[in-house]
Every structure is written in C-alpha cells, then in structure tokens.
Short mmCIF file of C-alpha atoms in Angstrom, two decimals:
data_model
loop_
_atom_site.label_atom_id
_atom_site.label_comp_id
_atom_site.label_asym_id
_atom_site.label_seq_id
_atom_site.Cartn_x
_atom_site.Cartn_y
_atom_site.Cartn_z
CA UNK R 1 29.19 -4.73 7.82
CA UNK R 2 27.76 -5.82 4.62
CA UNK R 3 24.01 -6.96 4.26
CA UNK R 4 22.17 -7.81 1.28
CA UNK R 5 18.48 -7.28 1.85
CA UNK R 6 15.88 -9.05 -0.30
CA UNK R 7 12.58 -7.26 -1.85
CA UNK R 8 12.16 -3.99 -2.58
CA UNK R 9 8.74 -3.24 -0.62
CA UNK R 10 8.26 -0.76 1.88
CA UNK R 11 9.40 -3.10 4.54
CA UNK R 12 12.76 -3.62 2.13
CA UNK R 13 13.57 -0.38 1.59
CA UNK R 14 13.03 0.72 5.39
CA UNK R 15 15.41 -1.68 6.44
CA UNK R 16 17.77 -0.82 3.83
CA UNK R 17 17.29 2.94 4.94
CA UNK R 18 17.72 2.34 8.44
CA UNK R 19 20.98 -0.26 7.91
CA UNK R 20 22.45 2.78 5.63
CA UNK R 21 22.06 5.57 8.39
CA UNK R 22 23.57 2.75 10.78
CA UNK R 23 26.83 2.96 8.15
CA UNK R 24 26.18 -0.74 7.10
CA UNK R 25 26.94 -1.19 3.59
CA UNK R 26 23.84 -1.88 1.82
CA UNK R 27 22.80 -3.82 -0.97
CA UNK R 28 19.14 -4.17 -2.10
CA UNK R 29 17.77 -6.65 -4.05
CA UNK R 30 14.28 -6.16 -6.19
CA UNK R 31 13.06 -8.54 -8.58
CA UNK R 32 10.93 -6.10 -10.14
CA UNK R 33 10.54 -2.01 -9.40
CA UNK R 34 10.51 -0.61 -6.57
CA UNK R 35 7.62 -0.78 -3.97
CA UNK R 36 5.67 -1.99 -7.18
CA UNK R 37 4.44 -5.31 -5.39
CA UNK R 38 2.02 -5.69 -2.02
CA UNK R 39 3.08 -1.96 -0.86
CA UNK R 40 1.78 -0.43 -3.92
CA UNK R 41 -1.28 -2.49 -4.00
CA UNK R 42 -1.80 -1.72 -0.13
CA UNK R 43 -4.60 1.02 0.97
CA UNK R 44 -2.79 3.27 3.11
CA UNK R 45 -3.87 2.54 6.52
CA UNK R 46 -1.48 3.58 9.24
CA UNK R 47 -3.88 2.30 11.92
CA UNK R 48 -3.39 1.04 15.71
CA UNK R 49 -7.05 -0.04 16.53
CA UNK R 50 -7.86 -3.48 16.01
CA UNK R 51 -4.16 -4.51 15.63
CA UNK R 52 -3.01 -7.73 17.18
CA UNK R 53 -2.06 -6.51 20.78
CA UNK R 54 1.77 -7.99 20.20
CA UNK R 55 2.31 -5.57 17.42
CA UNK R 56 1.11 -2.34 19.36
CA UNK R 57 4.93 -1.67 20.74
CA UNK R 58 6.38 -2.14 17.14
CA UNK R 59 3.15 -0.08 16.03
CA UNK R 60 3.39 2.89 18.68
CA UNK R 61 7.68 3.13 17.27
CA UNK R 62 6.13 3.13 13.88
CA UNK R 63 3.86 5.77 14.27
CA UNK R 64 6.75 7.89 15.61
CA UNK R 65 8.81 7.68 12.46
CA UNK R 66 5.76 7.70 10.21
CA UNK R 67 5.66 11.59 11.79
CA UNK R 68 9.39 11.89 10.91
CA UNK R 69 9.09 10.65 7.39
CA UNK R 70 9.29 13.70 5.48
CA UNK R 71 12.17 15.06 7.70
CA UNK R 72 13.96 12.18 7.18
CA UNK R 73 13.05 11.30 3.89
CA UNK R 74 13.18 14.70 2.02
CA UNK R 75 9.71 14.39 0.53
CA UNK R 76 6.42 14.26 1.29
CA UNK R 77 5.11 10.82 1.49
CA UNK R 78 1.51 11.85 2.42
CA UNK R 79 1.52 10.61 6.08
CA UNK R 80 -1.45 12.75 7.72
CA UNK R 81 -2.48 11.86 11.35
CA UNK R 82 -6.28 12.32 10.62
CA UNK R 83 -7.57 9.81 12.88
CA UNK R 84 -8.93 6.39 12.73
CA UNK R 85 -13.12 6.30 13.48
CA UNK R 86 -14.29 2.78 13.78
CA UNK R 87 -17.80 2.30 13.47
CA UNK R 88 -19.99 -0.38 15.51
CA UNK R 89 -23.43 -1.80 13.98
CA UNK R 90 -24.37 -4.14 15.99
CA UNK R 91 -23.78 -5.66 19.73
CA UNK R 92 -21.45 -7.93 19.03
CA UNK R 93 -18.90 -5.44 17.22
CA UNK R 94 -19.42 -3.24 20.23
CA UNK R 95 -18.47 -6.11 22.59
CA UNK R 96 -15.21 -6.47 20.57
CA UNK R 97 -14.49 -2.76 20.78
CA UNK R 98 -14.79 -2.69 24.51
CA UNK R 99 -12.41 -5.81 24.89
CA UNK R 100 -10.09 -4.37 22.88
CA UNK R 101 -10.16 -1.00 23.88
CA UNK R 102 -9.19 -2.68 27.45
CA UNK R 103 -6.95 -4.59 26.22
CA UNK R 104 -5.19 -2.16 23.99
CA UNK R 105 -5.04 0.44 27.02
CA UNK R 106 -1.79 -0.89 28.76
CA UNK R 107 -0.27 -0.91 25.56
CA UNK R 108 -0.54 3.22 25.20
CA UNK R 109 -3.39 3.21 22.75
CA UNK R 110 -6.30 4.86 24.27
CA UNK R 111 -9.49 4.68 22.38
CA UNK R 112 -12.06 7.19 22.38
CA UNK R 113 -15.84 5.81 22.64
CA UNK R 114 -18.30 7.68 20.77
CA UNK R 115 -22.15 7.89 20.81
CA UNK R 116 -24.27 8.04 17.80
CA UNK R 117 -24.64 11.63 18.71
CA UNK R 118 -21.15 12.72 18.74
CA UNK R 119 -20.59 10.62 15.86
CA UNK R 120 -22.85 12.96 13.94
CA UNK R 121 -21.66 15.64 15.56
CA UNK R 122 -17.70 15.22 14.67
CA UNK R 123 -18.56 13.24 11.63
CA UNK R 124 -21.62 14.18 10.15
CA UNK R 125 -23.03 12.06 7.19
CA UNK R 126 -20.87 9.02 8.28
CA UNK R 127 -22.43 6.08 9.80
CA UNK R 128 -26.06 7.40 10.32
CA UNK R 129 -27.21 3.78 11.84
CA UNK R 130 -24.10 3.04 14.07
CA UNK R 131 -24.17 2.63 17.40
CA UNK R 132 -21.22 4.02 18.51
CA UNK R 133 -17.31 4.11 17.07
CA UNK R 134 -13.95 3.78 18.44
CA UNK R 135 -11.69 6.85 17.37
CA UNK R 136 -8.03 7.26 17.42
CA UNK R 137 -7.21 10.50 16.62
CA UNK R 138 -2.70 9.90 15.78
CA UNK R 139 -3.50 7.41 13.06
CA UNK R 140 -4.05 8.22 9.85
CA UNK R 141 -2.73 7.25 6.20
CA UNK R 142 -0.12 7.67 3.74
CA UNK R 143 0.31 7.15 0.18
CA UNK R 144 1.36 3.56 -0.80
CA UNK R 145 2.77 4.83 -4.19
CA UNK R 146 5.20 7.04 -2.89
CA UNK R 147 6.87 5.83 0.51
CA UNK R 148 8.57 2.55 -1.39
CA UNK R 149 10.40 4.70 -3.56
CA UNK R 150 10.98 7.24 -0.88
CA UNK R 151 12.77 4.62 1.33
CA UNK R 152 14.98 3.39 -1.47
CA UNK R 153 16.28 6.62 -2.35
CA UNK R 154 16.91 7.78 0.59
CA UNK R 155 18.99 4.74 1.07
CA UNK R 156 20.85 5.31 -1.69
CA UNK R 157 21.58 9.17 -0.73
CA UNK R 158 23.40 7.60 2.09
CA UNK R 159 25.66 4.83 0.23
CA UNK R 160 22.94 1.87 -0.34
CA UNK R 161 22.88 -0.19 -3.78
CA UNK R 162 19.79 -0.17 -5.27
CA UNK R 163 19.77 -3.43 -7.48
CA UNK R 164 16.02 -2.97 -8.84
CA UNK R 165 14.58 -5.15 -12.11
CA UNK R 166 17.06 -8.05 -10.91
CA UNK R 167 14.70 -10.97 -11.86
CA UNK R 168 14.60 -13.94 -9.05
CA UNK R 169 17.64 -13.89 -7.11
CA UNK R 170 19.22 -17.25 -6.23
CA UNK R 171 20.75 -17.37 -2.58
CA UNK R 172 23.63 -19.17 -1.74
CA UNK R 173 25.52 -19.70 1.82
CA UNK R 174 29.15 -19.50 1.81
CA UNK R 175 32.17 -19.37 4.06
CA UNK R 176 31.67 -15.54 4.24
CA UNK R 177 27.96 -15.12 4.11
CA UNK R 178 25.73 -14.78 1.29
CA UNK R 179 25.94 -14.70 -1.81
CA UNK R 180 22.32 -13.54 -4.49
CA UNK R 181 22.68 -14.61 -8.14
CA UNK R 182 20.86 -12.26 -10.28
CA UNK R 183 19.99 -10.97 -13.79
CA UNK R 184 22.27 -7.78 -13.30
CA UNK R 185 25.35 -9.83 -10.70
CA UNK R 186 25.58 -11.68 -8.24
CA UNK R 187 26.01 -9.73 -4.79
CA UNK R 188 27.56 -10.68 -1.84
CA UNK R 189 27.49 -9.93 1.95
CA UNK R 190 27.84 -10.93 5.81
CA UNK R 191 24.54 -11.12 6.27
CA UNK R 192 20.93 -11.49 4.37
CA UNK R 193 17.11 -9.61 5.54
CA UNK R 194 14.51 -11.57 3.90
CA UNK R 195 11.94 -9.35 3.29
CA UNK R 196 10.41 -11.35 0.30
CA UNK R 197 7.12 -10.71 1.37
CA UNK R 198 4.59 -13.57 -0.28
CA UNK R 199 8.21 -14.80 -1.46
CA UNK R 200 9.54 -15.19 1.91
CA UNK R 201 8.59 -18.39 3.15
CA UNK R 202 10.09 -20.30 -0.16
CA UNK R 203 13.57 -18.57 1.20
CA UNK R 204 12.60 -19.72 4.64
CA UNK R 205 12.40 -23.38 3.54
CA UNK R 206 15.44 -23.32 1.68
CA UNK R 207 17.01 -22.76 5.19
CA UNK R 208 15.13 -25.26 6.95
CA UNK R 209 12.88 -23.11 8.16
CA UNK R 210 8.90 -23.41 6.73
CA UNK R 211 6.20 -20.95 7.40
CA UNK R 212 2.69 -21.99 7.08
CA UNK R 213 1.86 -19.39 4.60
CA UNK R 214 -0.84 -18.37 1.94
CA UNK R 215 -1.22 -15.73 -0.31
CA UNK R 216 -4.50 -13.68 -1.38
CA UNK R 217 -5.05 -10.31 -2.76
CA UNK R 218 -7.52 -7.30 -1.63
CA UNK R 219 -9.89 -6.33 -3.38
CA UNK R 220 -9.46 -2.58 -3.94
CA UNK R 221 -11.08 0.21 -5.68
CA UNK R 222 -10.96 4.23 -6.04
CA UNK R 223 -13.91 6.32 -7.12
CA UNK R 224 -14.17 9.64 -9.26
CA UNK R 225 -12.73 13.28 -7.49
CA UNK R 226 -15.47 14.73 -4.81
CA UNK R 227 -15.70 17.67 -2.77
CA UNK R 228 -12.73 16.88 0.30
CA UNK R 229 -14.64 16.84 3.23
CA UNK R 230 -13.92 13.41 4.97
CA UNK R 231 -10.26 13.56 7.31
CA UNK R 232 -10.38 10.35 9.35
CA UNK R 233 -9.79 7.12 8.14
CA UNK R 234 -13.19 5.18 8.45
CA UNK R 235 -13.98 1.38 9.44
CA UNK R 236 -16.04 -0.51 11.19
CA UNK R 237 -15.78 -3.53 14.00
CA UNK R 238 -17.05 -6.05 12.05
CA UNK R 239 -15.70 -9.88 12.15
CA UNK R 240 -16.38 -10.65 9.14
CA UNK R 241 -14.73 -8.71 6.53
CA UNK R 242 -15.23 -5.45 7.45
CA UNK R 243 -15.29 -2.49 4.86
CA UNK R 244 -13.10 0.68 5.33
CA UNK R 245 -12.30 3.82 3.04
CA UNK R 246 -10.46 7.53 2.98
CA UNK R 247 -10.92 10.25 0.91
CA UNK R 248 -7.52 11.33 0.01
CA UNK R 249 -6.80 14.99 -0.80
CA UNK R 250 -7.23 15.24 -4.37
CA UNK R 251 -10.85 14.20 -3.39
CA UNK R 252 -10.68 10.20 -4.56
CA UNK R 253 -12.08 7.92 -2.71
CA UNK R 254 -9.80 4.84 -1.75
CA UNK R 255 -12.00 1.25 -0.85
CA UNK R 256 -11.34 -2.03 0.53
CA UNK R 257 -12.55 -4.72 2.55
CA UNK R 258 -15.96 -6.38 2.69
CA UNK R 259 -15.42 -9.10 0.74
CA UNK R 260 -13.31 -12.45 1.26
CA UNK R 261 -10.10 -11.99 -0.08
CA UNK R 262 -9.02 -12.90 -3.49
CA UNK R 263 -7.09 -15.99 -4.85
CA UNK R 264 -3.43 -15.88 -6.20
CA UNK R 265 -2.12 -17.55 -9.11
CA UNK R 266 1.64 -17.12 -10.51
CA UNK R 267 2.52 -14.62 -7.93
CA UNK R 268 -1.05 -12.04 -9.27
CA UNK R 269 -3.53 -11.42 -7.83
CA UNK R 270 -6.33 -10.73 -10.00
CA UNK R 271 -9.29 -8.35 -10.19
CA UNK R 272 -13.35 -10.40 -9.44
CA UNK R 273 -15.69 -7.51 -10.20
CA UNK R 274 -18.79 -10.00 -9.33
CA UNK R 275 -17.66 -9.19 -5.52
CA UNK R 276 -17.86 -5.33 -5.90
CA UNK R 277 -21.78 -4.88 -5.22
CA UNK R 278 -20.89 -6.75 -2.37
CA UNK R 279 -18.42 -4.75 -1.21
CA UNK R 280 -20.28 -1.32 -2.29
CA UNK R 281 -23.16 -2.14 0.01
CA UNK R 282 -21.09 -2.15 3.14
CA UNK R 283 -19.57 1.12 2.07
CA UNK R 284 -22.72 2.37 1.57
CA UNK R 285 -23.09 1.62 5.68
CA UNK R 286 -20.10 3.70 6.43
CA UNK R 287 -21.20 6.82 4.34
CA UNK R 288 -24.38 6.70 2.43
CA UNK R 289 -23.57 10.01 0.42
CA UNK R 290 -21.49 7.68 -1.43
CA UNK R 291 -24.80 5.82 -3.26
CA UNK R 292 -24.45 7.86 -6.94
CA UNK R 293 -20.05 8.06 -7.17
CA UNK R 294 -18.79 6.58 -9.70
CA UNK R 295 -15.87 3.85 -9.13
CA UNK R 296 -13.41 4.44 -11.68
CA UNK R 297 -10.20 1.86 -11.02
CA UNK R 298 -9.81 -1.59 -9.07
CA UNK R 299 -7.04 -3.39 -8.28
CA UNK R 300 -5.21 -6.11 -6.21
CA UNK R 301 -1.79 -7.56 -5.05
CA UNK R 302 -0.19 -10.57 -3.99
CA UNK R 303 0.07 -10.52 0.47
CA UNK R 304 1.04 -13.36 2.12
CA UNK R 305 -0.59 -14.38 5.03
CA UNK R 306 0.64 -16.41 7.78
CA UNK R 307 -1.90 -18.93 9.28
CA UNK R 308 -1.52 -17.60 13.13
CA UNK R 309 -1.94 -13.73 11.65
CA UNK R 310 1.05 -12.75 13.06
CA UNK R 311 4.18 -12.07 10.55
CA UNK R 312 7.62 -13.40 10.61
CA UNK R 313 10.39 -10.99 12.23
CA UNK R 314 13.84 -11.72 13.34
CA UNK R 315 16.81 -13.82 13.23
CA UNK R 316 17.02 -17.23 12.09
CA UNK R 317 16.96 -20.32 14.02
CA UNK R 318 19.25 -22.34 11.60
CA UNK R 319 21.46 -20.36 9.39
CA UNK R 320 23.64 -17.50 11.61
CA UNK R 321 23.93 -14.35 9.47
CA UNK R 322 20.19 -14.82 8.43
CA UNK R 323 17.09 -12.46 9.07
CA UNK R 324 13.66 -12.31 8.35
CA UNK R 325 10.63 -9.79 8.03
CA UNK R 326 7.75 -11.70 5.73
CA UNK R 327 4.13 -12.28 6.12
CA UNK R 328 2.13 -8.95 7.34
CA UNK R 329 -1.00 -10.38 6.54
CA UNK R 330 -2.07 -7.62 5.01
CA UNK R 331 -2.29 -4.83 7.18
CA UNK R 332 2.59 -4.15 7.62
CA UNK R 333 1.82 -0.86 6.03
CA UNK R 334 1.72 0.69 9.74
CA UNK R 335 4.37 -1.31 11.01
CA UNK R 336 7.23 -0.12 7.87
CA UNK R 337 9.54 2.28 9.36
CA UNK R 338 9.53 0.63 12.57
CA UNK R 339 10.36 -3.10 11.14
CA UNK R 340 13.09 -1.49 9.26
CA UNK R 341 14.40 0.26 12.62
CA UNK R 342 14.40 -2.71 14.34
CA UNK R 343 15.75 -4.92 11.63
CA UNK R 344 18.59 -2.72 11.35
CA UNK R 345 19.49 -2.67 14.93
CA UNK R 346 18.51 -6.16 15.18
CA UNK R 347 20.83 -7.01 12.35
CA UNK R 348 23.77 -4.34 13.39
CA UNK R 349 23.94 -5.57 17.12
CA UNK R 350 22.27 -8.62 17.60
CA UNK R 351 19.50 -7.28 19.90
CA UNK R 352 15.80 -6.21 19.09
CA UNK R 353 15.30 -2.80 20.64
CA UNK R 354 11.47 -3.66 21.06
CA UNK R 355 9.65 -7.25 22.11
CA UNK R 356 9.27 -9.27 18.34
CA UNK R 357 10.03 -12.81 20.04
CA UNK R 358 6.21 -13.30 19.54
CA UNK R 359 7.03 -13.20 16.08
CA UNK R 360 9.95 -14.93 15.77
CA UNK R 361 10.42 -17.94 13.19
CA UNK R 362 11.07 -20.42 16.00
CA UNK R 363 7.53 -20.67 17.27
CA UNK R 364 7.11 -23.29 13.36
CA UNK R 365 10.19 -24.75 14.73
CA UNK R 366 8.16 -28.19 16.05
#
C-alpha cells in the first residue's frame, strides 16, 4: 500500500512512522521543514486533565507511546511524566474540577484533589492563594523541537520518503489514487492523510468536505536559566484563559496562556507584546518567585481551531482513499503518537482501533 501523507508536523510524521512500521510505503509531504510549523511553536504539554472527555481514550493510548518514544524512536525526545498540578482560585474553577474529575473518572483518569496544605507541602512556593489543585501525576511534557524531527526520521529508517521544503502541494484524484504536485515532483499513491493542520480544511473543501475552521496563534514566552526546582507541569482551572508554565531542565522557564489568542495573517502568527503584562500577572498567581526573571524570547504559530473544539480525524465521507487528522485546537501535542497509531491502522485496515467517530468529518456533513 502506498500513502502520501500531507504536513510534516508531529501529527504528520507520527502517522508516517506508524504507516512505515505497518510496511506501507510512505511518502511525506512538507511544505516547509520539518515539525517547523504549530508543533514547534506548541508548549509541550502532554496533559489529560481538562481534555474534552471524547479524547481521553485516544489520550490514555497516547500517553502509552509517549513512554515508548525513546525506545522506539532512538533518541530522547524529552518526554518526562512529572505530573500535571492544576490550581483552583476561586469557587467556580473548583466546581469545574469536581465535574470533571467525575466525569473524567470512567474514562481511567483519576484526579488527585489537593488542599492548600498539601499543595504547599508537595509544591512549596507554587500557588500560595489557591484553594486547592487537581494533580495527575503520568502527565508531563516533552520537547516540541525535537519529537517532529524524531518522527520523520524514524520513518525514514524504516523505508518512508521524506519530501521536506516541497512548497504547496497541489492534490489531484485519479483512477489510482492521488496524485501531490510539488516543487521537488509530483508523488503519487493509493491513498492520502491530510494532516495539513491550519491547512487542512482548504484540502477538505476541495473534496466537498468544509470545516468550520479558524486559525490563531499562542502567545508564548521563555524566561532566563534558574535554579531547577519545579517537576510538574503547572495550570490552573480557570475559564477564561488560563495561564500555565514548566521549568524545563536546563532551568528555562516555558509560558503560555492568559491572554486571548492571537490573530493570523498569511499563514503567521505574529508576536503582541502589549498582552505580556497581562499574561505575566497570572503567572505571577501560579508561582510568585517568578516576580524579578527576566523573559528573554516570545513567540507564536499558526493552530487551527475548529468551532465545536473538537479536531477532525478519520476517513472521508466523499472521496474513498481519503483521510484526515486537522484542527487540534491547540492543545494535539498529547494526542501525536496515538493519532498517528490510529491513522495508520485506520488507513491500513479500514477500522479505528479506538472510538474517533465523535470526531469524524461527517458530523459538518448537513
């Protein structure tokens, strides 16, 4: 079996890793380098908590592999299950951690409440006015700059094309499949993955299938080397654009959230420093020993976001041969190796070895 898959991202290059260890002949098609788009702009987060309940099966797979990654892979990737702590300021984020901790439960992700007590306890200089916190200790993080690559050349080790600084790729349906037009060939196969991300809805269309989908950019930011002394993950239930950071080994630490989300133009997303006070005061909430760092880099990248918050994943409706895995709204990093696992069996034998109907492109059909 032949399969062209299209973008290069981390949920690309899983697919095209997991199709190659399948023995499907693989061709992969980047416009640009390598997990150099949304994955690369991405913070890390290999989180459960909070996710949208019909991703926790996909999620719980993920997690698995993300374990396996430097096994599999050959290289360290950075994947370290330090935990996820959640922190709750006020009663209405602690009402929405106790739903979803109930909800969540059935699912296999078991949350662990914490008082303000044990919260200083376990975590001491984090969160000094919360209320409680939600902590998961398997999740964790792992390093957006290096998985992409990892993926795509661990592909390759096992027979996949890599077809990287390509330009746009025109698709064409044929008698025999598919057929991409690019700057370096045109490629063909029996079957196509779109995972275009932002892209992936203009491919959609051109199969008669539209997405209701928008694209933004995070606002993201990395401070000056400290001492390493913060493991978990750290958030907070908040509805309205929560902030959340790490502190990653060499002693950085990695920012996001608080802020609404950034406008694209021309496929970049662009940098608004007049939001970063904004953003600095609610990580100041999370960990106040923060107040005299200074923030040396910000950045952003082009997501798309689907308007129900739920990405697209699995087969077409209209055009046989044709797959999809577009949209993650932000927070696929998680879900990688297992979209790519299930792509690949999805796309080798015609059945999804987990439940994605919820996610299927039909549900735009009317």
């Amino acid at each position: 079996m032949q399969v062209i898959i299209l973008g290069g991202g981390l949920m690309g290059t899983a697919t095209a890793y997991s199709l190659a260890a399948l023995g499907a002949k693989v061709i992969l098609i980047e416009r640009g380098a390598i997990g150099a788009g949304a994955t690369v702009a991405s913070f890390g987060n290999i989180r459960r908590s909070g996710r949208a309940l019909e991703q926790l099966a996909l999620a719980r797979r993920s997690l698995t592999l993300w374990g396996e990654t430097e096994h599999r892979l050959g290289r360290d990737v950075e994947f370290r299950a330090t935990g996820h702590l959640r922190l709750v300021f006020d009663d209405e984020g602690l009402k929405d951690m106790h739903a979803y901790a109930q909800a969540a439960a059935p699912h296999g992700l078991d949350l662990e409440e914490l008082t303000p007590a044990q919260i200083q306890r376990r975590f001491p200089g984090l969160g000094p006015d919360a209320i409680a916190a939600s902590f998961s200790p398997q999740d964790g993080s792992a390093n957006p700059r290096l998985v992409g690559p990892a993926f795509a050349d661990a592909a390759a080790t096992l027979g996949a094309q890599i077809i990287d600084h390509a330009g746009v790729a025109q698709i064409t349906r044929t008698d025999a499949g598919f057929t991409a037009t690019t700057e370096r060939g045109s490629y063909h196969a029996d079957a196509l993955v779109n995972c275009a991300g932002a892209w992936g809805a203009a491919l959609a269309e051109q199969f008669g299938e539209p997405v209701p989908l928008n694209t933004h950019g995070p606002l993201m930011g990395v401070t000056e080397p400290l001492p390493h002394r913060i493991l978990p993950v750290v958030g907070m239930w908040e509805r309205n654009a929560g902030a959340y950071f790490r502190q990653v080994e060499r002693g950085n630490i990695i920012f996001g959230g608080g802020v609404p989300r950034n406008p694209v133009k021309n496929g970049f997303a662009t940098v608004d420093p007049t939001q970063l006070p904004i953003q600095l005061r609610k990580l100041l909430r999370l960990c106040p020993a923060l107040a005299n760092v200074a923030v040396i880099r910000q950045w952003s990248g082009c997501e798309g976001y689907v308007a129900d918050g739920l990405p697209v994943m699995g087969a077409s409706r209209t055009t046989p041969g044709l797959f999809h895995a577009f949209g993650f709204c932000g927070h696929g990093f998680q879900l990688g190796p297992g979209v790519g696992d299930t792509m690949a069996t999805l796309v080798t034998t015609g059945q999804s070895p987990l439940p994605i109907d919820v996610m299927s492109i039909g549900r735009f059909a009317a």
